[in-house]
mmCIF file of C-alpha atoms in Angstrom:
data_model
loop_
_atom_site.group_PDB
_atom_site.id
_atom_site.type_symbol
_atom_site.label_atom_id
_atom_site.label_comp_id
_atom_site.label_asym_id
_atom_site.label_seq_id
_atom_site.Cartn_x
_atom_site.Cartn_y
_atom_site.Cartn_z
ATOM 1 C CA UNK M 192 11.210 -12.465 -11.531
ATOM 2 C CA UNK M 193 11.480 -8.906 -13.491
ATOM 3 C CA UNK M 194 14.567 -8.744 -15.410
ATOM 4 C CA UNK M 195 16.709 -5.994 -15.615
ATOM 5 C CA UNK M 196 18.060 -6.210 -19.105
ATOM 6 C CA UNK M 197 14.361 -5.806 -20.145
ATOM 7 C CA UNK M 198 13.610 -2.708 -17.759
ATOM 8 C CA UNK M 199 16.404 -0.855 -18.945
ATOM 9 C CA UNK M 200 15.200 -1.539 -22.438
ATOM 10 C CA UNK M 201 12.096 -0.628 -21.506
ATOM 11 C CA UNK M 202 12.709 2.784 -19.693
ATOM 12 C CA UNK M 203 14.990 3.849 -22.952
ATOM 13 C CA UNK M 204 12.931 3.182 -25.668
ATOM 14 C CA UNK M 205 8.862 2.621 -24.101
ATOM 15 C CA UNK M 206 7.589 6.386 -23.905
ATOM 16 C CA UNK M 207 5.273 4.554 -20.871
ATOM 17 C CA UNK M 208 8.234 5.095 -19.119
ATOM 18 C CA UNK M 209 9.336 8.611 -19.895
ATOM 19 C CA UNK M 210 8.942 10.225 -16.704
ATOM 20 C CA UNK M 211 10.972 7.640 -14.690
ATOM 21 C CA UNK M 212 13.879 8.180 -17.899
ATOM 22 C CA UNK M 213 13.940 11.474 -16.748
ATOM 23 C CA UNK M 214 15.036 10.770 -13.220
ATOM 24 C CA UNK M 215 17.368 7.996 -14.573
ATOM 25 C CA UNK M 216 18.808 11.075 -17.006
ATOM 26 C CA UNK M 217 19.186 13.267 -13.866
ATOM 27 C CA UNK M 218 20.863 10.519 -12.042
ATOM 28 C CA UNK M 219 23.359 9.425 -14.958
ATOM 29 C CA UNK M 220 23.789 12.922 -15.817
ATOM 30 C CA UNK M 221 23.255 12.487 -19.098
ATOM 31 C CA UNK M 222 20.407 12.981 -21.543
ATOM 32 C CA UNK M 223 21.161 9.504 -23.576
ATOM 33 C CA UNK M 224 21.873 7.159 -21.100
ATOM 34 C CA UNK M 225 23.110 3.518 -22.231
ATOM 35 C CA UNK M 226 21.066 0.947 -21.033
ATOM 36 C CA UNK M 227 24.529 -0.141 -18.951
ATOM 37 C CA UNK M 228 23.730 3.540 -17.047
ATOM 38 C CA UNK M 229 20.342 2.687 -16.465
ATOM 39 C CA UNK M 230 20.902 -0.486 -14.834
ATOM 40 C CA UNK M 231 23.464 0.776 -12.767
ATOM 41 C CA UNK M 232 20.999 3.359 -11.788
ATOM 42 C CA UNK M 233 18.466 0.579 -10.825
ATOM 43 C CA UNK M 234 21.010 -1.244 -8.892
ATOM 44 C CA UNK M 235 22.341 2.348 -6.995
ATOM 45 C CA UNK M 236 18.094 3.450 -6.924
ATOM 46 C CA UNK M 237 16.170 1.124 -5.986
ATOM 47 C CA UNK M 238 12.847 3.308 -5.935
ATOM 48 C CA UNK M 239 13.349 3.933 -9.851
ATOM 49 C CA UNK M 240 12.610 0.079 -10.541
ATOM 50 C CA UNK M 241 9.892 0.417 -7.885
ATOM 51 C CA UNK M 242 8.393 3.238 -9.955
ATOM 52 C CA UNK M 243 8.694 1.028 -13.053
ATOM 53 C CA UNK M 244 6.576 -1.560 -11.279
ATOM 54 C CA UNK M 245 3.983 0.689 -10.534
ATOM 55 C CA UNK M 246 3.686 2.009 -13.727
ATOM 56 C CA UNK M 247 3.114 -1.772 -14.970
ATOM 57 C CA UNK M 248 0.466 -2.548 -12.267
ATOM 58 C CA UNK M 249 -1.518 0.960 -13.042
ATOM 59 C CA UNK M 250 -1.657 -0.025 -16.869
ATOM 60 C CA UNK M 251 -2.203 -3.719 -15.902
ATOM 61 C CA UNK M 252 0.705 -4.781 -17.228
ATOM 62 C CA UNK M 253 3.046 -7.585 -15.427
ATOM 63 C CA UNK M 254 6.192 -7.237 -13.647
ATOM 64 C CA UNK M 255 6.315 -10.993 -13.858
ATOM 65 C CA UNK M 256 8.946 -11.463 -16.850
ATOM 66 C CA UNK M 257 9.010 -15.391 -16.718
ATOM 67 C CA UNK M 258 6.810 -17.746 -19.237
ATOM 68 C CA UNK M 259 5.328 -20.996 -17.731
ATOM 69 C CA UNK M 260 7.740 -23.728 -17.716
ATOM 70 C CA UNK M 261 7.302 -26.171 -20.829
ATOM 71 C CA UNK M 262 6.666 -29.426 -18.951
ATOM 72 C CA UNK M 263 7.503 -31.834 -22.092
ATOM 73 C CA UNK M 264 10.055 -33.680 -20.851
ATOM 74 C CA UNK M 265 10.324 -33.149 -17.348
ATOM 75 C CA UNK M 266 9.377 -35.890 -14.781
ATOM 76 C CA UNK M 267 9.467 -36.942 -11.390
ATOM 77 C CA UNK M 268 10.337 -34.292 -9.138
ATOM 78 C CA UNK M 269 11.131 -31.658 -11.958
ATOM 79 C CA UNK M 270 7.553 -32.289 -13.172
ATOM 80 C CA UNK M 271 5.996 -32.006 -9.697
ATOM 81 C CA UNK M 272 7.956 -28.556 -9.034
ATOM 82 C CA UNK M 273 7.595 -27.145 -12.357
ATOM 83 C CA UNK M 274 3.530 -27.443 -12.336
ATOM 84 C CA UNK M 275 3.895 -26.070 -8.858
ATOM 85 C CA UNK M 276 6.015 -22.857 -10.272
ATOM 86 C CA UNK M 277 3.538 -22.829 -13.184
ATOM 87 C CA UNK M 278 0.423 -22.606 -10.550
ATOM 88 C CA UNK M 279 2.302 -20.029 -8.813
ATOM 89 C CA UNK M 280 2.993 -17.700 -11.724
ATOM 90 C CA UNK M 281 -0.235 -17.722 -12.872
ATOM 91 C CA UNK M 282 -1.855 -16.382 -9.473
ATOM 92 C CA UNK M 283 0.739 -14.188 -8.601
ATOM 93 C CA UNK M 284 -0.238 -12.664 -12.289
ATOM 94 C CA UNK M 285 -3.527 -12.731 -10.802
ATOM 95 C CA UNK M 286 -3.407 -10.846 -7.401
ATOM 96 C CA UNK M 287 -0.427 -8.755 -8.837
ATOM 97 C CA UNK M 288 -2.769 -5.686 -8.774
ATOM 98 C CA UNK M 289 -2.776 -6.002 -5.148
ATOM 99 C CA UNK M 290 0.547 -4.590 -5.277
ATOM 100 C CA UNK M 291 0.257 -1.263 -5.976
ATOM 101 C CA UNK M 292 -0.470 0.887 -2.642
ATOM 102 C CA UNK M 293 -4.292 1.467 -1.950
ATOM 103 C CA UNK M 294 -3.809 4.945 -1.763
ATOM 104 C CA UNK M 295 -2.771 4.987 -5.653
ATOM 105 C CA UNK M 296 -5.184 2.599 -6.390
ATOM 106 C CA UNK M 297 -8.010 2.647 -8.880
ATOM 107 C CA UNK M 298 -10.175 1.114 -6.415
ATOM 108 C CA UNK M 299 -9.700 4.227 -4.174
ATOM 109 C CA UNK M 300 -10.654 6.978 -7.569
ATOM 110 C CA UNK M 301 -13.516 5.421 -8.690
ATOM 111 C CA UNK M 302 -14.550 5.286 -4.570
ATOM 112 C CA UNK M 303 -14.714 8.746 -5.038
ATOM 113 C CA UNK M 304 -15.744 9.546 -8.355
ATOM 114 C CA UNK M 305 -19.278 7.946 -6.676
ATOM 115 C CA UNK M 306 -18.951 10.283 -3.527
ATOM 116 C CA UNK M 307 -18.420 13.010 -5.988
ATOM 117 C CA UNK M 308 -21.534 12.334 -8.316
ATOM 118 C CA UNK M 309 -23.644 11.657 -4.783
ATOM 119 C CA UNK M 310 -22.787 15.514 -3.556
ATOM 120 C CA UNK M 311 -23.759 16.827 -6.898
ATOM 121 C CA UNK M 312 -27.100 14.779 -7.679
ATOM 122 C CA UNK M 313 -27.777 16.222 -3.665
ATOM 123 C CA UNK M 314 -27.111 19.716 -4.796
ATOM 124 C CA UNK M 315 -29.024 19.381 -7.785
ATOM 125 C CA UNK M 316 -32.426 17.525 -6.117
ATOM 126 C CA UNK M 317 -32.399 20.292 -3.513
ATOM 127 C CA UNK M 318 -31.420 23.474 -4.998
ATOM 128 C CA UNK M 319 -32.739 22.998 -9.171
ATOM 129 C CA UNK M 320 -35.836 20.557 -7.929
ATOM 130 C CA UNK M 321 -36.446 23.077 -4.858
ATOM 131 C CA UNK M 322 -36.563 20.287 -2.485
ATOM 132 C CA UNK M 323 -36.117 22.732 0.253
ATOM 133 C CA UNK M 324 -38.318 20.543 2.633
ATOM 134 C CA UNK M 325 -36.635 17.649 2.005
ATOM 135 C CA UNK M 326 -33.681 18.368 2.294
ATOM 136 C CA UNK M 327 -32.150 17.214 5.746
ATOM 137 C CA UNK M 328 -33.890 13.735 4.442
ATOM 138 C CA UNK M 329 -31.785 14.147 1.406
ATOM 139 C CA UNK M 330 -28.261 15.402 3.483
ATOM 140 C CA UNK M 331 -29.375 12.055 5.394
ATOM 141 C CA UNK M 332 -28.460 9.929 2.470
ATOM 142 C CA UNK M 333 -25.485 11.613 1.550
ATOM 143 C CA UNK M 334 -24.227 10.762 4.882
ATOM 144 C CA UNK M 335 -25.250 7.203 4.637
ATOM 145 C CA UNK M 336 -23.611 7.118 1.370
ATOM 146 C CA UNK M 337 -20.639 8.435 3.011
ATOM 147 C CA UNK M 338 -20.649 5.982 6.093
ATOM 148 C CA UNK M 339 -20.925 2.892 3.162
ATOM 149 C CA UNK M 340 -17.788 4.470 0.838
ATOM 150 C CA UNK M 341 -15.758 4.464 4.282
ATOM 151 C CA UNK M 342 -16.849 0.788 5.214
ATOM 152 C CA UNK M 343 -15.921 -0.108 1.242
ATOM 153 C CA UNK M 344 -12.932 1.524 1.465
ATOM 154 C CA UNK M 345 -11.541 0.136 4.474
ATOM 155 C CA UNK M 346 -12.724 -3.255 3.329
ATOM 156 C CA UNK M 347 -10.724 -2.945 -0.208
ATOM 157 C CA UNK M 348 -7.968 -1.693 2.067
ATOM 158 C CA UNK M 349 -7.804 -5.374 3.836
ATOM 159 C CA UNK M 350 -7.826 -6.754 0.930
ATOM 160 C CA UNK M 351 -5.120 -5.137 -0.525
ATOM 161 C CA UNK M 352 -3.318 -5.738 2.569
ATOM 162 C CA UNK M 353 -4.059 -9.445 2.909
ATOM 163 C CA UNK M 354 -3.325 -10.234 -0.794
ATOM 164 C CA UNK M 355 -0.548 -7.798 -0.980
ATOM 165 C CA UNK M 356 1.604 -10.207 1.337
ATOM 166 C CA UNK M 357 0.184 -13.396 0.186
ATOM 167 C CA UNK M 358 1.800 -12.002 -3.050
ATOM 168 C CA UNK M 359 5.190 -11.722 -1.631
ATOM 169 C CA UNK M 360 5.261 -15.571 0.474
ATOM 170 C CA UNK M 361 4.102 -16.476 -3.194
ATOM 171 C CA UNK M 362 6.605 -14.969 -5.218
ATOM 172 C CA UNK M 363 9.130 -15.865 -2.695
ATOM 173 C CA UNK M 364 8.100 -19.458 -2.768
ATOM 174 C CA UNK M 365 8.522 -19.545 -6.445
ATOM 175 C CA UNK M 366 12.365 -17.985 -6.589
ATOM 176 C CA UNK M 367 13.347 -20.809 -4.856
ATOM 177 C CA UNK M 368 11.427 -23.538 -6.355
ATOM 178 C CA UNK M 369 13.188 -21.976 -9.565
ATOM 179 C CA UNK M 370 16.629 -21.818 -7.909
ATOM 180 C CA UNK M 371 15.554 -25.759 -6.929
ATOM 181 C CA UNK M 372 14.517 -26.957 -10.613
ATOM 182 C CA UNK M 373 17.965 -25.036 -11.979
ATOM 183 C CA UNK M 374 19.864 -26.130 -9.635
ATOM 184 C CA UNK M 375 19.051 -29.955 -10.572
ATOM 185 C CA UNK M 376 19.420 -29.128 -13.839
ATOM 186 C CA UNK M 377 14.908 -29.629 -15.317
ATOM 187 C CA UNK M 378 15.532 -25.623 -16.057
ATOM 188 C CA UNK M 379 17.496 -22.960 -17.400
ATOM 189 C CA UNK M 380 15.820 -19.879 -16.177
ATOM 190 C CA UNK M 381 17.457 -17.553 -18.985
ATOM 191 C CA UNK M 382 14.968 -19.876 -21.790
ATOM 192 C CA UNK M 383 12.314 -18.693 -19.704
ATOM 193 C CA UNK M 384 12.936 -15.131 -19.709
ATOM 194 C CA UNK M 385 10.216 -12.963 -21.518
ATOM 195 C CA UNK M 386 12.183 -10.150 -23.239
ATOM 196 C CA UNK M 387 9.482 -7.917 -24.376
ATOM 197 C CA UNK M 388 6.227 -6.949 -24.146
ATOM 198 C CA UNK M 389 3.375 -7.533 -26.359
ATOM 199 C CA UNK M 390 1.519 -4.087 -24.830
ATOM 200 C CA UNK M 391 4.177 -2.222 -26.781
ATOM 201 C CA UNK M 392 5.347 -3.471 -29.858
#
């Protein structure tokens, strides 16, 4: 559900993307590649449109390039499938964060950012407050603090796992329901296409 035409757009002219244009450049050879080259590239690479996902899911912006499907008109089975491919987009929108590998995750930073702050404020109460004699009381909780940032982290880690491949038996789900509803003729999947995003016009 991403679509190429719009990546390669995307990777010339989206400065977002300049770091993965430079390894398309290196690739292509060239310093102006067409965005013909680029998709080649992304057919011959496949980690360069991997790194354009992840570039999407860090800014929270979706790799899902497909609009809901305009039910007006549709009934019957067509109806039935295309509220089902509707549901489906909008929670793999949803729980498309869960894509991005926990250990790139923001989840994982901001884990410790707080482990960070904790070691300081335990400097600071023992050395600047001279806290001297309180101080293995004090180490204490920074240990405990530590022992609860593991737990979290290994919980966010199961969740990233769990709704990481709930993702994919989603998305998967959803190709073929589309394939399905094209196929008897309630869609034409190039209408539903979303060429461009609103993050960066």
């Amino acid at each position: 559900m991403t679509n190429l035409e719009r990546v390669a757009t995307e990777i010339k002219t989206v400065g977002l993307y300049d770091l993965i244009l430079q390894d398309v450049q290196k690739i292509a050879g060239t310093s102006r590649p067409t965005t013909e080259q680029i998709r080649r590239v992304l057919d011959e690479h496949p980690q360069i449109l991997r790194d354009y996902k992840q570039t999407n899911v860090e800014y929270n912006l979706s790799n899902i390039h497909l609009k809901d499907i305009p039910l007006e008109g549709l009934t019957g089975e067509c109806l039935a499938k295309a509220r089902r491919v509707n549901k489906n987009l909008a929670i793999l929108r949803e729980i498309e964060k869960y894509t991005l590998d926990f250990a790139q995750s923001s989840t994982l930073v901001i884990i410790f950012s707080v482990e960070f702050f904790v070691l300081f404020s335990v400097q600071y109460f023992i050395v600047l407050l001279n806290l001297k004699a309180y101080q293995w009381y004090i180490y204490g909780l920074f240990a405990l603090s530590i022992a609860v940032a593991w737990w979290y982290a290994k919980r966010e880690q199961r969740i990233y796992a769990k709704e990481n491949a709930r993702f994919e038996k989603l998305y998967d789900e959803t190709l073929k329901l589309l394939d399905e509803l094209e196929e008897s003729g309630c869609v034409e999947k190039e209408a539903l296409w979303i060429m461009e995003s609103d993050e960066h016009v």
